Short mmCIF file of C-alpha atoms in Angstrom, two decimals:
data_model
loop_
_atom_site.label_atom_id
_atom_site.label_comp_id
_atom_site.label_asym_id
_atom_site.label_seq_id
_atom_site.Cartn_x
_atom_site.Cartn_y
_atom_site.Cartn_z
CA UNK A 118 121.40 120.17 97.77
CA UNK A 119 122.09 116.96 95.91
CA UNK A 120 121.80 118.11 91.93
CA UNK A 121 120.72 116.16 89.16
CA UNK A 122 124.74 114.60 88.70
CA UNK A 123 124.09 113.02 92.62
CA UNK A 124 120.68 111.48 91.47
CA UNK A 125 121.24 109.07 88.34
CA UNK A 126 124.37 108.19 89.25
CA UNK A 127 126.92 106.29 86.16
CA UNK A 128 126.82 103.37 88.95
CA UNK A 129 122.91 103.57 89.17
CA UNK A 130 122.34 103.73 85.16
CA UNK A 131 124.58 100.76 84.82
CA UNK A 132 122.81 98.69 87.18
CA UNK A 133 119.33 99.63 85.17
CA UNK A 134 121.03 99.14 82.01
CA UNK A 135 122.01 95.40 83.44
CA UNK A 136 118.34 94.74 83.65
CA UNK A 137 116.75 95.89 80.80
CA UNK A 138 117.10 92.63 78.44
CA UNK A 139 115.80 90.71 80.85
CA UNK A 140 112.42 92.78 81.91
CA UNK A 141 112.05 93.15 78.44
CA UNK A 142 112.72 89.04 77.34
CA UNK A 143 109.90 88.54 80.06
CA UNK A 144 107.73 90.96 79.30
CA UNK A 145 108.07 91.97 83.26
CA UNK A 146 108.32 95.17 84.78
CA UNK A 147 111.39 97.00 86.28
CA UNK A 148 110.35 96.65 90.03
CA UNK A 149 113.98 97.04 91.36
CA UNK A 150 114.36 99.55 88.47
CA UNK A 151 111.58 101.90 90.53
CA UNK A 152 112.69 101.28 93.91
CA UNK A 153 116.51 102.17 92.64
CA UNK A 154 115.10 105.13 91.46
CA UNK A 155 113.06 106.09 94.99
CA UNK A 156 115.95 105.39 96.96
CA UNK A 157 118.29 107.86 94.64
CA UNK A 158 114.89 110.62 95.64
CA UNK A 159 114.05 110.42 91.79
CA UNK A 160 110.09 110.31 92.33
CA UNK A 161 110.41 113.40 94.74
CA UNK A 162 113.48 114.80 92.44
CA UNK A 163 110.70 117.94 90.92
CA UNK A 164 109.14 118.15 94.13
CA UNK A 165 110.36 122.03 95.19
CA UNK A 166 112.80 122.72 97.87
CA UNK A 167 109.88 124.71 99.72
CA UNK A 168 108.28 121.13 100.18
CA UNK A 169 110.79 119.55 101.00
CA UNK A 170 111.64 117.92 97.95
CA UNK A 171 114.90 118.76 95.45
CA UNK A 172 113.75 121.24 93.45
CA UNK A 173 114.83 119.75 89.78
CA UNK A 174 113.03 122.17 87.11
CA UNK A 175 111.25 120.27 84.12
CA UNK A 176 114.47 121.49 82.43
CA UNK A 177 116.45 119.88 84.30
CA UNK A 178 114.34 116.57 84.59
CA UNK A 179 113.99 116.54 80.45
CA UNK A 180 117.93 115.90 81.00
CA UNK A 181 117.73 113.54 83.35
CA UNK A 182 114.89 111.56 81.53
CA UNK A 183 117.20 111.16 78.27
CA UNK A 184 119.95 109.90 80.53
CA UNK A 185 117.37 107.34 81.88
CA UNK A 186 116.08 106.26 78.61
CA UNK A 187 119.65 105.66 77.11
CA UNK A 188 120.04 102.96 79.75
CA UNK A 189 116.39 101.32 80.16
CA UNK A 190 113.71 103.00 77.64
CA UNK A 191 110.73 101.30 79.14
CA UNK A 192 111.94 102.28 82.90
CA UNK A 193 111.88 106.05 81.56
CA UNK A 194 108.83 105.64 79.84
CA UNK A 195 106.65 104.06 83.21
CA UNK A 196 108.93 106.92 85.82
CA UNK A 197 107.75 109.33 83.18
CA UNK A 198 104.06 109.43 83.98
CA UNK A 199 104.87 110.24 87.64
CA UNK A 200 107.21 113.06 86.78
CA UNK A 201 104.36 114.37 84.69
CA UNK A 202 102.42 115.16 87.49
CA UNK A 203 104.93 116.58 89.59
CA UNK A 204 105.12 119.07 86.61
CA UNK A 205 101.82 119.76 86.71
CA UNK A 206 101.58 120.25 89.99
CA UNK A 207 104.74 122.79 89.71
CA UNK A 208 102.54 125.15 86.73
CA UNK A 209 99.89 125.05 88.87
CA UNK A 210 101.56 126.18 92.18
CA UNK A 211 103.16 128.39 90.26
CA UNK A 212 99.84 130.42 89.34
CA UNK A 213 98.84 130.59 92.71
CA UNK A 214 97.11 127.83 93.07
CA UNK A 215 97.36 125.16 95.53
CA UNK A 216 94.52 122.75 94.47
CA UNK A 217 97.73 120.13 93.83
CA UNK A 218 99.92 120.85 96.45
CA UNK A 219 99.15 117.57 98.24
CA UNK A 220 100.62 115.62 95.50
CA UNK A 221 104.24 117.20 96.63
CA UNK A 222 103.28 115.91 100.17
CA UNK A 223 102.11 112.07 98.49
CA UNK A 224 105.33 111.99 96.95
CA UNK A 225 107.45 112.79 99.46
CA UNK A 226 105.68 109.75 101.16
CA UNK A 227 106.72 107.12 98.43
CA UNK A 228 103.73 107.58 96.18
CA UNK A 229 103.83 106.98 93.24
CA UNK A 230 101.38 108.73 90.40
CA UNK A 231 100.15 106.78 87.12
CA UNK A 232 98.41 108.49 84.16
CA UNK A 233 94.83 107.07 83.23
CA UNK A 234 94.28 109.50 80.42
CA UNK A 235 93.94 107.87 77.02
CA UNK A 236 91.14 106.21 75.79
CA UNK A 237 90.87 104.15 72.19
CA UNK A 238 89.46 105.50 69.75
CA UNK A 239 89.41 108.72 71.10
CA UNK A 240 91.30 111.63 69.32
CA UNK A 241 90.40 114.72 71.80
CA UNK A 242 92.85 113.00 74.54
CA UNK A 243 92.45 116.30 77.14
CA UNK A 244 89.59 117.72 75.08
CA UNK A 245 87.28 115.08 76.32
CA UNK A 246 86.11 111.73 77.27
CA UNK A 247 84.06 108.40 76.91
CA UNK A 248 84.32 107.74 80.58
CA UNK A 249 81.98 108.90 82.71
CA UNK A 250 82.16 111.11 85.94
CA UNK A 251 79.14 110.76 88.06
CA UNK A 252 78.98 113.22 91.09
CA UNK A 253 78.80 111.66 94.61
CA UNK A 254 76.53 114.49 95.79
CA UNK A 255 79.37 115.45 97.95
CA UNK A 256 82.03 117.07 95.76
CA UNK A 257 83.09 114.17 93.91
CA UNK A 258 83.19 111.73 91.26
CA UNK A 259 83.16 108.11 90.34
CA UNK A 260 84.65 107.13 87.38
CA UNK A 261 82.97 104.48 84.61
CA UNK A 262 84.94 103.84 81.40
CA UNK A 263 88.24 102.17 80.04
CA UNK A 264 91.78 104.07 79.77
CA UNK A 265 94.60 102.45 77.68
CA UNK A 266 97.93 102.54 77.93
CA UNK A 267 98.00 103.03 81.48
CA UNK A 268 101.93 103.19 81.93
CA UNK A 269 102.83 102.00 85.92
CA UNK A 270 100.52 99.67 86.18
CA UNK A 271 101.90 97.27 88.27
CA UNK A 272 103.22 100.07 90.57
CA UNK A 273 100.75 103.12 90.81
CA UNK A 274 99.55 104.54 93.94
CA UNK A 275 97.57 107.47 92.63
CA UNK A 276 96.11 107.35 89.01
CA UNK A 277 95.35 110.65 87.50
CA UNK A 278 92.22 110.54 85.10
CA UNK A 279 89.13 112.38 84.12
CA UNK A 280 85.62 111.51 82.86
CA UNK A 281 82.63 113.27 81.58
CA UNK A 282 79.96 115.08 83.97
CA UNK A 283 76.52 114.52 81.80
CA UNK A 284 74.27 115.58 84.89
CA UNK A 285 74.07 119.14 84.34
CA UNK A 286 73.28 121.49 81.46
CA UNK A 287 76.28 120.79 80.14
CA UNK A 288 78.54 118.44 79.92
CA UNK A 289 81.99 119.24 81.93
CA UNK A 290 84.92 117.39 82.33
CA UNK A 291 86.32 116.32 85.23
CA UNK A 292 89.58 115.61 86.54
CA UNK A 293 90.81 114.03 89.69
CA UNK A 294 92.67 111.58 91.53
CA UNK A 295 91.62 108.07 92.51
CA UNK A 296 93.58 105.63 94.84
CA UNK A 297 94.75 102.07 94.41
CA UNK A 298 93.67 100.92 97.65
CA UNK A 299 89.90 102.82 97.05
CA UNK A 300 89.11 99.83 94.38
CA UNK A 301 86.50 100.09 91.95
CA UNK A 302 89.02 99.65 88.71
CA UNK A 303 90.59 96.18 86.88
CA UNK A 304 93.97 96.44 85.67
CA UNK A 305 94.22 93.69 82.86
CA UNK A 306 96.98 91.77 82.26
CA UNK A 307 96.93 92.38 78.41
CA UNK A 308 100.20 94.28 77.56
CA UNK A 309 102.31 92.12 74.97
CA UNK A 310 103.58 94.89 72.86
CA UNK A 311 106.80 94.74 70.02
CA UNK A 312 108.68 96.94 72.62
CA UNK A 313 108.31 98.97 75.29
CA UNK A 314 107.53 96.35 76.91
CA UNK A 315 108.62 96.45 81.07
CA UNK A 316 106.16 100.17 80.77
CA UNK A 317 103.34 97.29 81.28
CA UNK A 318 101.05 100.17 80.34
CA UNK A 319 98.16 97.89 80.67
CA UNK A 320 94.43 98.88 79.75
CA UNK A 321 92.71 100.11 82.88
CA UNK A 322 88.65 99.46 83.31
CA UNK A 323 87.35 102.19 85.99
CA UNK A 324 84.00 100.69 87.92
CA UNK A 325 83.38 103.64 89.99
CA UNK A 326 86.93 104.65 91.41
CA UNK A 327 86.08 107.09 93.62
CA UNK A 328 87.90 110.49 93.54
CA UNK A 329 86.75 112.87 96.82
CA UNK A 330 85.68 116.20 96.45
CA UNK A 331 89.73 117.47 97.92
CA UNK A 332 91.20 115.08 94.95
CA UNK A 333 88.48 116.22 92.33
CA UNK A 334 90.94 118.81 90.82
CA UNK A 335 89.01 120.46 88.10
CA UNK A 336 85.33 120.30 86.14
CA UNK A 337 85.46 122.79 83.01
CA UNK A 338 84.14 122.58 79.69
CA UNK A 339 85.44 120.03 77.43
CA UNK A 340 87.56 121.17 74.48
CA UNK A 341 90.72 123.86 74.32
CA UNK A 342 91.53 125.97 77.30
CA UNK A 343 94.43 127.62 78.66
CA UNK A 344 93.56 126.59 82.10
CA UNK A 345 96.32 126.07 84.05
CA UNK A 346 96.34 122.15 84.92
CA UNK A 347 95.31 121.07 81.49
CA UNK A 348 98.35 123.64 80.22
CA UNK A 349 100.53 121.57 82.60
CA UNK A 350 99.44 117.92 81.44
CA UNK A 351 99.76 119.13 77.95
CA UNK A 352 103.60 120.36 78.65
CA UNK A 353 104.81 118.46 80.91
CA UNK A 354 103.85 115.29 78.60
CA UNK A 355 105.13 116.46 75.84
CA UNK A 356 108.01 117.55 77.01
CA UNK A 357 109.32 114.33 79.19
CA UNK A 358 108.10 111.88 76.76
CA UNK A 359 110.19 113.81 73.57
CA UNK A 360 112.98 113.39 76.19
CA UNK A 361 112.74 109.81 76.66
CA UNK A 362 113.09 108.93 73.12
CA UNK A 363 115.47 111.88 72.28
CA UNK A 364 117.66 109.54 75.01
CA UNK A 365 117.04 106.39 73.00
CA UNK A 366 118.14 108.16 69.87
CA UNK A 367 121.13 109.33 71.45
CA UNK A 368 122.02 105.80 72.94
CA UNK A 369 121.30 104.15 69.48
CA UNK A 370 124.37 106.75 68.09
CA UNK A 371 126.69 105.74 70.47
CA UNK A 372 126.74 102.01 70.16
CA UNK A 373 126.71 102.61 66.55
CA UNK A 374 130.10 104.91 67.13
CA UNK A 375 131.56 102.29 69.28
CA UNK A 376 130.66 99.08 66.70
CA UNK A 377 131.94 100.40 63.36
CA UNK A 378 135.10 101.28 65.17
CA UNK A 379 135.17 97.18 66.13
CA UNK A 380 133.73 96.43 62.73
CA UNK A 381 136.42 95.57 60.14
CA UNK A 382 136.18 95.42 56.42
CA UNK A 383 137.18 92.85 54.51
CA UNK A 384 137.12 94.70 50.98
CA UNK A 385 139.19 97.36 52.28
CA UNK A 386 141.48 95.26 53.74
CA UNK A 387 141.04 95.40 57.62
CA UNK A 388 140.03 98.67 57.91
CA UNK A 389 137.18 99.37 60.55
CA UNK A 390 134.24 100.68 59.11
CA UNK A 391 134.63 103.99 60.65
CA UNK A 392 136.34 104.83 57.61
CA UNK A 393 134.32 104.02 55.23
CA UNK A 394 132.52 107.45 53.80
CA UNK A 395 129.54 106.11 53.28
CA UNK A 396 128.84 104.95 57.02
CA UNK A 397 130.60 108.15 57.84
CA UNK A 398 128.17 109.93 56.45
CA UNK A 399 125.30 108.13 57.77
CA UNK A 400 126.12 108.66 61.60
CA UNK A 401 126.73 112.18 61.02
CA UNK A 402 124.03 113.04 59.37
CA UNK A 403 121.95 110.94 62.43
CA UNK A 404 124.10 113.25 64.61
CA UNK A 405 122.77 116.96 63.06
CA UNK A 406 119.43 115.33 62.93
CA UNK A 407 119.41 114.47 66.72
CA UNK A 408 121.71 118.04 67.72
CA UNK A 409 118.64 120.13 66.66
CA UNK A 410 116.20 118.86 68.85
CA UNK A 411 118.35 119.21 72.40
CA UNK A 412 117.84 123.14 72.31
CA UNK A 413 114.09 123.10 71.64
CA UNK A 414 113.49 120.60 74.08
CA UNK A 415 115.15 122.38 76.77
CA UNK A 416 113.74 125.85 74.97
CA UNK A 417 110.49 124.64 75.34
CA UNK A 418 111.12 123.35 79.27
CA UNK A 419 112.40 126.63 80.33
CA UNK A 420 109.68 128.83 78.99
CA UNK A 421 107.10 126.60 81.23
CA UNK A 422 109.53 126.85 83.92
CA UNK A 423 109.54 130.80 83.79
CA UNK A 424 106.08 130.72 83.33
CA UNK A 425 106.67 132.74 80.23
CA UNK A 426 103.58 132.99 77.89
CA UNK A 427 104.20 131.93 73.79
CA UNK A 428 100.54 132.69 73.40
CA UNK A 429 98.31 130.71 70.94
CA UNK A 430 101.18 129.15 69.31
CA UNK A 431 102.08 126.98 73.19
CA UNK A 432 100.10 124.30 72.24
CA UNK A 433 101.15 123.69 68.96
CA UNK A 434 104.98 123.99 69.47
CA UNK A 435 104.43 121.98 72.34
CA UNK A 436 102.91 119.14 70.19
CA UNK A 437 105.58 119.97 67.21
CA UNK A 438 108.37 119.18 69.33
CA UNK A 439 106.69 116.20 70.83
CA UNK A 440 106.39 114.94 66.90
CA UNK A 441 109.44 115.83 65.98
CA UNK A 442 111.52 114.36 68.78
CA UNK A 443 109.85 110.67 68.31
CA UNK A 444 110.10 110.64 64.69
CA UNK A 445 113.93 112.30 64.28
CA UNK A 446 114.58 109.39 66.90
CA UNK A 447 113.07 106.73 65.05
CA UNK A 448 115.30 108.13 62.18
CA UNK A 449 118.18 107.85 63.70
CA UNK A 450 117.77 104.27 65.18
CA UNK A 451 117.07 103.17 61.86
CA UNK A 452 120.16 104.69 60.84
CA UNK A 453 122.43 103.01 63.48
CA UNK A 454 121.13 99.82 62.28
CA UNK A 455 122.53 100.15 59.23
CA UNK A 456 125.35 101.35 60.03
CA UNK A 457 125.78 98.62 63.14
CA UNK A 458 125.11 95.71 60.14
CA UNK A 459 123.97 92.53 60.33
CA UNK A 460 124.11 91.71 64.32
CA UNK A 461 122.00 94.22 65.26
CA UNK A 462 119.22 91.82 63.82
CA UNK A 463 119.43 89.58 66.29
CA UNK A 464 116.86 90.21 69.49
CA UNK A 465 120.49 89.76 71.68
CA UNK A 466 121.85 93.25 70.56
CA UNK A 467 120.64 95.92 72.15
CA UNK A 468 120.51 98.29 69.08
CA UNK A 469 117.67 95.57 68.20
CA UNK A 470 115.60 96.43 71.37
CA UNK A 471 115.90 100.05 71.05
CA UNK A 472 114.51 99.95 67.67
CA UNK A 473 111.69 97.91 69.05
CA UNK A 474 111.63 100.77 71.42
CA UNK A 475 111.16 103.90 69.85
CA UNK A 476 108.56 102.52 67.31
CA UNK A 477 106.21 103.48 70.33
CA UNK A 478 106.90 106.97 69.96
CA UNK A 479 104.51 107.44 67.39
CA UNK A 480 101.69 106.41 69.02
CA UNK A 481 101.62 108.88 71.99
CA UNK A 482 99.82 111.80 71.97
CA UNK A 483 99.94 114.05 70.00
CA UNK A 484 100.38 112.08 66.96
CA UNK A 485 101.67 113.81 63.66
CA UNK A 486 98.27 114.36 62.05
CA UNK A 487 97.11 116.42 65.15
CA UNK A 488 100.28 118.47 65.27
CA UNK A 489 99.55 118.97 61.54
CA UNK A 490 96.41 120.06 62.31
CA UNK A 491 96.86 122.00 65.21
CA UNK A 492 99.59 124.45 63.12
CA UNK A 493 96.87 124.64 59.89
CA UNK A 494 94.64 126.39 62.38
CA UNK A 495 97.20 128.28 63.81
CA UNK A 496 98.41 129.45 60.34
CA UNK A 497 95.77 129.47 58.40
CA UNK A 498 92.79 129.46 60.87
CA UNK A 499 90.13 127.00 61.82
CA UNK A 500 87.95 125.26 59.14
CA UNK A 501 84.16 126.31 58.56
CA UNK A 502 81.78 124.20 60.00
CA UNK A 503 79.78 122.42 58.02
CA UNK A 504 76.32 123.71 56.97
#
């Protein structure tokens, strides 16, 4: 059975890296990257062996996503969304629930899964939706609303989404999957951003997109929940996202180390900047920051794989590792650019693109405010309801 090093070979990563600048420059989508990754088995890597996949764990996938992000951040962020759903299906299956086993079969058949959860101005994220979920009377639902940051927009064939069913006595959150050939949606060509351009995370307007009964995974009360499906989304999303930005930071640090070994200082009689004590301190500081993130991602991913119960701290800890990883990545890339000099300010320099890409990390949920709110509630209890 092939292991991770047989999937993302050095040759494959170099091909992907060689296309990243053009994809970014043209504000395109990395279709060739996706095709190469599919051919290598990457889209079925997390499918369990008993279902015909390669059986990579979440912990192993975090390592692979770091490597892919070092080659092409936007490609890694796009593919992340497919891998999130593979992670969710694994978590749900591990509880004895077969409601998402079809996801494995679809992935083996070449289907590509997108992530249609976020909405503009909705900081509830998974815990409530402005989108309407209208029952069809047969157990299925049609969705009506607008989703933003829908990565893989040009390529997904299955889209996981959710909305609110308000037809009963109490509102219910409905999670289901629609198909690209089923219609009932419009993908806007509105992705023109500072960075992560190749992810093409376009706005998706749902106007009757239908999930039949066998593709409706949950109908549950809105709000925080320990449901394995919601936990699986939260855990897989936060950890794989943290991995992407950690991979960007590692690539930036590697580039900076190579650059200061070649840059020379007239002030110091042509000595390389690698001998400058200030430069040495700055890059060492960046490396120390980055070094702390790897074991945190690994430990949390391993506990998800093994079904460890961390109790009420699970969600705050998952939020914290995402926030810490993205903030650390931004700090590391900034230090790498400072050490590398003015050439890194040119758009043709890979560090310039990494800097633009790493900025996107602050916009993904959970944001810094919600992370601190979750930890405050865990430590001090929730604030009393207003009278």
